[in-house]
Short mmCIF file of C-alpha atoms (C1' of nucleotides) in Angstrom, two decimals:
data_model
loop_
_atom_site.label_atom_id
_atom_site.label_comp_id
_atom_site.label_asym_id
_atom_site.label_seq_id
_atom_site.Cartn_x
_atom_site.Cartn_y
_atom_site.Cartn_z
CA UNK A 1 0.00 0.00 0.00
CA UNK A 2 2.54 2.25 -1.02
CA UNK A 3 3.23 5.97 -0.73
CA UNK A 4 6.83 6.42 -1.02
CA UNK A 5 8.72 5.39 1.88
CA UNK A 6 10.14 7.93 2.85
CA UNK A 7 7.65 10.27 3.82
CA UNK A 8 6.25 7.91 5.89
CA UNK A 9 7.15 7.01 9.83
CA UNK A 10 6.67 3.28 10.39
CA UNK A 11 3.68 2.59 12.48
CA UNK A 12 5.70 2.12 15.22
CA UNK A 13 7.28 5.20 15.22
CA UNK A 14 4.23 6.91 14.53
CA UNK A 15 2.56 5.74 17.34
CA UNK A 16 5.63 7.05 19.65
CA UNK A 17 5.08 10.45 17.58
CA UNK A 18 1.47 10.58 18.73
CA UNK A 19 2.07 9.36 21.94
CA UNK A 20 4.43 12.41 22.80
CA UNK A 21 2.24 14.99 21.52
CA UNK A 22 -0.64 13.25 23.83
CA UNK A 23 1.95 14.06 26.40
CA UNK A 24 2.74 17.76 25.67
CA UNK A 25 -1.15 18.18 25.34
CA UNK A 26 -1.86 16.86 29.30
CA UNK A 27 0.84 19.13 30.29
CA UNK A 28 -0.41 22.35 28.54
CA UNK A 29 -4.43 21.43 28.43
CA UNK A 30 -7.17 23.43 28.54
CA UNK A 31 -7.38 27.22 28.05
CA UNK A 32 -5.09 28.73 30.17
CA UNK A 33 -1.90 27.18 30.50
CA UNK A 34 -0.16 27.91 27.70
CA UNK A 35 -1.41 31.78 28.32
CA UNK A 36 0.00 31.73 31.88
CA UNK A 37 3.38 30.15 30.63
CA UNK A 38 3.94 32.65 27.99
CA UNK A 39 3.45 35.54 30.52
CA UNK A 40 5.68 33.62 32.99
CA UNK A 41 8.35 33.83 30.05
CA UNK A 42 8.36 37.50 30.47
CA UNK A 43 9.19 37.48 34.04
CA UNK A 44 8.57 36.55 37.37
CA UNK A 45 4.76 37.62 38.35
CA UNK A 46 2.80 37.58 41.28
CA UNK A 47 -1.03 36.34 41.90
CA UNK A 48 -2.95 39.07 41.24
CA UNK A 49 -0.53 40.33 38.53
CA UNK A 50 -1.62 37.22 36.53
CA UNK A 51 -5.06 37.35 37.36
CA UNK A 52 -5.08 41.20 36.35
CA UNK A 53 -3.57 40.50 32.84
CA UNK A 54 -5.34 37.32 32.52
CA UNK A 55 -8.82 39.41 31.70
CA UNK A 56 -11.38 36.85 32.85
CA UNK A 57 -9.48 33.73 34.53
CA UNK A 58 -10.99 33.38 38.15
CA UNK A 59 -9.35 32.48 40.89
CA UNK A 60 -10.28 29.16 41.39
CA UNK A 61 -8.88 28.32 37.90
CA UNK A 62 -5.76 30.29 38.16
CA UNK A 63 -4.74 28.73 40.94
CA UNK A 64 -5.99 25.29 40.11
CA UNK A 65 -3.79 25.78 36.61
CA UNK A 66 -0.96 27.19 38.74
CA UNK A 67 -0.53 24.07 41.28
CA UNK A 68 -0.84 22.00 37.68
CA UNK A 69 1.98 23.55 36.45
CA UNK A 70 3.89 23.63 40.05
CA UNK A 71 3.05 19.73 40.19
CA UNK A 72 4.80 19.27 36.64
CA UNK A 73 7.85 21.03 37.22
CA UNK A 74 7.13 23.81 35.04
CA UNK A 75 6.60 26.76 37.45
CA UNK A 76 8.36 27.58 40.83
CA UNK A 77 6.05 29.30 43.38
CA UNK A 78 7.93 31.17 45.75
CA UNK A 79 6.33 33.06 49.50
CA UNK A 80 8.01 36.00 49.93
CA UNK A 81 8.13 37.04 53.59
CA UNK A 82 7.59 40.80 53.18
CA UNK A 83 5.72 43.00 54.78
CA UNK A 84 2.27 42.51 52.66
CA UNK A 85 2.85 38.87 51.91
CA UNK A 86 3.32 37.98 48.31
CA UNK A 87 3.87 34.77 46.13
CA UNK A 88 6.08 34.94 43.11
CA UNK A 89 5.70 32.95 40.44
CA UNK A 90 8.15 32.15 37.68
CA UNK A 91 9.10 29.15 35.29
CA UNK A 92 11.52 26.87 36.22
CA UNK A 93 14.73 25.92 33.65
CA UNK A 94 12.22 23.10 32.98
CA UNK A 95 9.46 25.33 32.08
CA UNK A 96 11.67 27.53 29.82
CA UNK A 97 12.17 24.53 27.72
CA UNK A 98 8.39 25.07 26.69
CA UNK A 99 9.00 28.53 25.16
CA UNK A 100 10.05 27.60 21.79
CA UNK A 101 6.75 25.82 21.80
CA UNK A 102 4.78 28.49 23.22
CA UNK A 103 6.49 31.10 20.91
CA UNK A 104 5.85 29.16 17.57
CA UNK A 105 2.26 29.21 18.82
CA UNK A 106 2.04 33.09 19.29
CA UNK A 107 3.97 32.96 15.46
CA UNK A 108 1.28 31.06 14.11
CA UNK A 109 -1.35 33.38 15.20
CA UNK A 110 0.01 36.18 14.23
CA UNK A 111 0.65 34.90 10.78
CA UNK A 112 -2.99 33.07 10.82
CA UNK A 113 -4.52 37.05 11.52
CA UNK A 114 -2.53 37.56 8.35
CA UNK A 115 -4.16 35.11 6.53
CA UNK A 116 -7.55 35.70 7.08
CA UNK A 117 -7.16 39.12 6.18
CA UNK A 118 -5.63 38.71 2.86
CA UNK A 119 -8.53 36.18 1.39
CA UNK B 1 7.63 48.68 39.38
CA UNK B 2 10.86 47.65 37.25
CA UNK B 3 12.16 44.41 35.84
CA UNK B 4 14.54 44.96 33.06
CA UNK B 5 13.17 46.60 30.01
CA UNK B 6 14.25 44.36 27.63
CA UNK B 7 12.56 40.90 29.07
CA UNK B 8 9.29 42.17 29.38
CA UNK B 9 6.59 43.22 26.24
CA UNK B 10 4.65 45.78 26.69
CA UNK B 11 1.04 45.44 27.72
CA UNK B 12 -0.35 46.69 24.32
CA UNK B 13 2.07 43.84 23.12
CA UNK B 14 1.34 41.68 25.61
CA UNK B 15 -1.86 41.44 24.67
CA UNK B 16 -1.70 41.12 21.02
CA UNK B 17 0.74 37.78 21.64
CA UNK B 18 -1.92 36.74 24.10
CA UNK B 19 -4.87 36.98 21.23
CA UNK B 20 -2.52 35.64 18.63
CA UNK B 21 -1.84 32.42 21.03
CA UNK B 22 -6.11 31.96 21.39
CA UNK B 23 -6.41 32.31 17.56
CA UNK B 24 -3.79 28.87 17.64
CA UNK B 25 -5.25 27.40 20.22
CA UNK B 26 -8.64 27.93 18.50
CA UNK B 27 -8.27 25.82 15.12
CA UNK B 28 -6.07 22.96 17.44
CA UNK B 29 -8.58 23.10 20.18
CA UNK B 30 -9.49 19.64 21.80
CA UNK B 31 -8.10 16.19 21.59
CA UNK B 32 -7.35 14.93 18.05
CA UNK B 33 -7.06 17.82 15.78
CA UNK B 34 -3.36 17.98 16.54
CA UNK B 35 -3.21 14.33 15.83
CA UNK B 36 -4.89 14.68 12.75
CA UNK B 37 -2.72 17.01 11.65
CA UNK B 38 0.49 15.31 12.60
CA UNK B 39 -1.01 12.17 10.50
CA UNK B 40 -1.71 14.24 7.73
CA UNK B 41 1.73 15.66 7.97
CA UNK B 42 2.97 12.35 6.82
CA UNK B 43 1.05 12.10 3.52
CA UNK B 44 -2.67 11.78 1.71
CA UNK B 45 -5.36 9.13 4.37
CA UNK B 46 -8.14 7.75 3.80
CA UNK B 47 -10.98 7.96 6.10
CA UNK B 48 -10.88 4.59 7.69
CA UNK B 49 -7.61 5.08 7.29
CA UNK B 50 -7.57 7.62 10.14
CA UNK B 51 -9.73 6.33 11.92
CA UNK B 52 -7.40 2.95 12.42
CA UNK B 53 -4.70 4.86 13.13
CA UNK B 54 -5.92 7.40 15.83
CA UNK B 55 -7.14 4.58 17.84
CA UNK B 56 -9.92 5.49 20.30
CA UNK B 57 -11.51 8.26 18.14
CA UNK B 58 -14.75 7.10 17.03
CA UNK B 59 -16.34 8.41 13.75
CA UNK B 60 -18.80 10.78 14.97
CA UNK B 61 -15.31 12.99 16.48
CA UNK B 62 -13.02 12.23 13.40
CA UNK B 63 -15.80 13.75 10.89
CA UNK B 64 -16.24 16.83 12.89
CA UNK B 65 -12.53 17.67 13.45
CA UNK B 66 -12.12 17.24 9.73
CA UNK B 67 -14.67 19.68 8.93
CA UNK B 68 -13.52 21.64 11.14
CA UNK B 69 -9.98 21.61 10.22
CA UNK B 70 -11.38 21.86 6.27
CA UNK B 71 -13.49 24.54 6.97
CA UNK B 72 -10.39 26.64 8.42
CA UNK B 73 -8.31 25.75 5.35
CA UNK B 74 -6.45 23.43 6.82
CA UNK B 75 -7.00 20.49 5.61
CA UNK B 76 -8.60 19.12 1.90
CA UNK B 77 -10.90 16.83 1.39
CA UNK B 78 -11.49 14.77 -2.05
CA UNK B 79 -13.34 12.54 -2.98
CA UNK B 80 -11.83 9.95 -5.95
CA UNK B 81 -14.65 8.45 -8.03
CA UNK B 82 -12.69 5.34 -8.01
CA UNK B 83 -14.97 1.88 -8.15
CA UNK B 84 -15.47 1.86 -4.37
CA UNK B 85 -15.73 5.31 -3.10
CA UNK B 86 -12.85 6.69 -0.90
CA UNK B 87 -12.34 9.77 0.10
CA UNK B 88 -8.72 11.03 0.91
CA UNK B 89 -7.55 13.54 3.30
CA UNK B 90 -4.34 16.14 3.12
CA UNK B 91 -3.08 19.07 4.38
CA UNK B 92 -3.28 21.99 2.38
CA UNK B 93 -0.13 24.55 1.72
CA UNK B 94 -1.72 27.12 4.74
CA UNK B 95 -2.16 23.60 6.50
CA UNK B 96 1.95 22.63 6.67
CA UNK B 97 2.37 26.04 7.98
CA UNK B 98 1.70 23.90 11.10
CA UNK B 99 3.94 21.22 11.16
CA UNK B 100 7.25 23.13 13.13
CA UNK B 101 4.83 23.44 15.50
CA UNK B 102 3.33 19.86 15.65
CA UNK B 103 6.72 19.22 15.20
CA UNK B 104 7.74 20.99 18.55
CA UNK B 105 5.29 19.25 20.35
CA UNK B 106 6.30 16.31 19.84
CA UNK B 107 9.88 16.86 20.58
CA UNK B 108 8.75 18.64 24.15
CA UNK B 109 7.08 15.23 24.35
CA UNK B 110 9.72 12.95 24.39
CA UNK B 111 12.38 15.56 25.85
CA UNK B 112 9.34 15.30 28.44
CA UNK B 113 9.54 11.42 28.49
CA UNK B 114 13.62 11.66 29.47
CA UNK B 115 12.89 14.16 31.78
CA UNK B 116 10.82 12.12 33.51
CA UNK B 117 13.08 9.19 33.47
CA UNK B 118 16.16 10.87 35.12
CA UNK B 119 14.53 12.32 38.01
"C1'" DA C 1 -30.77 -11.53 -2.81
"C1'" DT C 2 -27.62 -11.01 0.59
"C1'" DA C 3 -23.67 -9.51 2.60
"C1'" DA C 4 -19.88 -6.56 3.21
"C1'" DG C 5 -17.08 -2.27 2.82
"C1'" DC C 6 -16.75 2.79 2.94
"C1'" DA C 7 -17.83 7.33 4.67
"C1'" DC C 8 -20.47 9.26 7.28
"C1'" DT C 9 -24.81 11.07 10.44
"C1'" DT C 10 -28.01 10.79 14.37
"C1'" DC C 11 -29.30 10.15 18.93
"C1'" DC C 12 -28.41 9.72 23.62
"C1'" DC C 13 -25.73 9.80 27.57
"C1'" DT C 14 -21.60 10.71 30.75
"C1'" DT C 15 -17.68 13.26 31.90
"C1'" DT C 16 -14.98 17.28 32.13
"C1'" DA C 17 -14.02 22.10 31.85
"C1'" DA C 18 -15.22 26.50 32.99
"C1'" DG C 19 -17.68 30.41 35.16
"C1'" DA C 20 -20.06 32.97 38.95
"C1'" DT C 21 -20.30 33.82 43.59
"C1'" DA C 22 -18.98 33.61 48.17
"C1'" DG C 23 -15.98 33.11 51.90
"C1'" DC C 24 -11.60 32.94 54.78
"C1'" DA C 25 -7.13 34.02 56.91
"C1'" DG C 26 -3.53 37.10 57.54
"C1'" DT C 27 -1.72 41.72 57.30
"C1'" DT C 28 -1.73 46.79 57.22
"C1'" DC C 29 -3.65 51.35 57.08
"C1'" DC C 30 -6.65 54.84 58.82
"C1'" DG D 1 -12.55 48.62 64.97
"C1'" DG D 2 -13.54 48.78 60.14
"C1'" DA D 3 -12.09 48.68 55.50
"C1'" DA D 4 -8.90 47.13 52.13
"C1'" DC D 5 -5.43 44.25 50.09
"C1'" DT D 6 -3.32 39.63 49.08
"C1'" DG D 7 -3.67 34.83 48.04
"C1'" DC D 8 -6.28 31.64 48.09
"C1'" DT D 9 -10.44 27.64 48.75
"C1'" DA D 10 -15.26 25.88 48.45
"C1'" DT D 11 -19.68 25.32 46.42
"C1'" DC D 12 -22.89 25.36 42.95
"C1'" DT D 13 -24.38 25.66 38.18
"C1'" DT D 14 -23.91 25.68 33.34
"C1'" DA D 15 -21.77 24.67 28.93
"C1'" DA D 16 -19.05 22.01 26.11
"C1'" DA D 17 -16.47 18.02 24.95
"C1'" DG D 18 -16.37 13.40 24.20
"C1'" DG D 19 -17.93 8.44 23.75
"C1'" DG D 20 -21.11 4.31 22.19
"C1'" DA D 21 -24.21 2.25 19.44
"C1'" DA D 22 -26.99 2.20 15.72
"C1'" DG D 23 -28.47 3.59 11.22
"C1'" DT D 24 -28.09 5.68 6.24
"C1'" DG D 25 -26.88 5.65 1.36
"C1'" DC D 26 -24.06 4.05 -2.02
"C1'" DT D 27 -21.31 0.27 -4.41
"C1'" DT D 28 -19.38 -3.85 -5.34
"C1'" DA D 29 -18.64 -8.73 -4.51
"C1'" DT D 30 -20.82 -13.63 -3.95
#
DNA sequence: ATAAGCACTTCCCTTTAAGATAGCAGTTCC
DNA sequence: GGAACTGCTATCTTAAAGGGAAGTGCTTAT
């Protein structure tokens, strides 16, 4: 049942392929992850920094998302013991392996806005 | 209120890379689609075809991501008046403006998969 | 005539994600 | 002492995603 070869991953392979992506998907599923990573890439932020630039994430889910992403390795929470207590939150070396990922995705949009417009 | 200048976007931009990542997130939204395209990234499949290969998804879900993913130019759909019907899907050109980043997610996948391992 | 293969569509049901609203504990400021 | 700010948590409800099974329309094979 040929297409040519080489073009094609074995099934095996493929199956590893899709298995991966299933992977990257848990990690950065549902609306807001990939949103809260990307600002993370800019900089350390606090909670109501993110929740403030975040137009319409409620607390529940931003700090449900952020203990996700804590629990994964991807984001460091830190209590700073100042006078108004704070919590910082930034990515972790681990979670700045994510930005070429979450960069190509901001590319893509951009360039799909482009698109659209020019049909 | 000052990290370095040069890390951080500013909000106006901030936002705009924001919107541009919900535009992506948009067309890949849910399960499969990313699947699909990764598949399709491979070469021309068949219906069934698909369907064997993304085990789990049952018909009703394959159909609608493909019309989805047709209806947003990203994938083409033909039918071949061959003696028993078959209809093949591909991406189109606008549709393997994807693949660095299906690409990427796979490789955060199994970069993920090591990780994981050596801890 | 019957059966089987392909590409779907329909209906119904369960699970999950997301939103709105409220509350709480610990400061600090007035 | 009351209000306000920070960082949450809990509850309740709604909306959307996803799955299973069955059925449709067409064609070819037996």
């Amino acid at each position: 049942m040929g297409h040519k070869l080489t073009e094609n991953l074995s099934d095996t392979d493929c199956v590893r392929h899709f298995k991966a992506i299933q992977d990257t998907q848990y990690i950065l599923n549902g609306k807001w992850k990939v949103l809260i990573i990307a600002m993370l890439a800019q900089g350390k932020r606090r909670y109501l920094e993110l929740q403030r630039i975040l137009e319409g994430i409620g607390s529940k889910m931003l700090s449900k998302e952020l203990q996700h992403l804590e629990i994964n390795g991807i984001v460091l929470r830190t209590v700073t013991n100042a006078k108004p207590i704070s919590v910082e939150y930034e990515l972790t070396a681990y979670g700045k392996t994510l930005k070429p990922l979450t960069d190509e995705m901001a590319r893509w949009g951009i360039a799909h806005k482009h698109h659209l417009r020019n049909k």
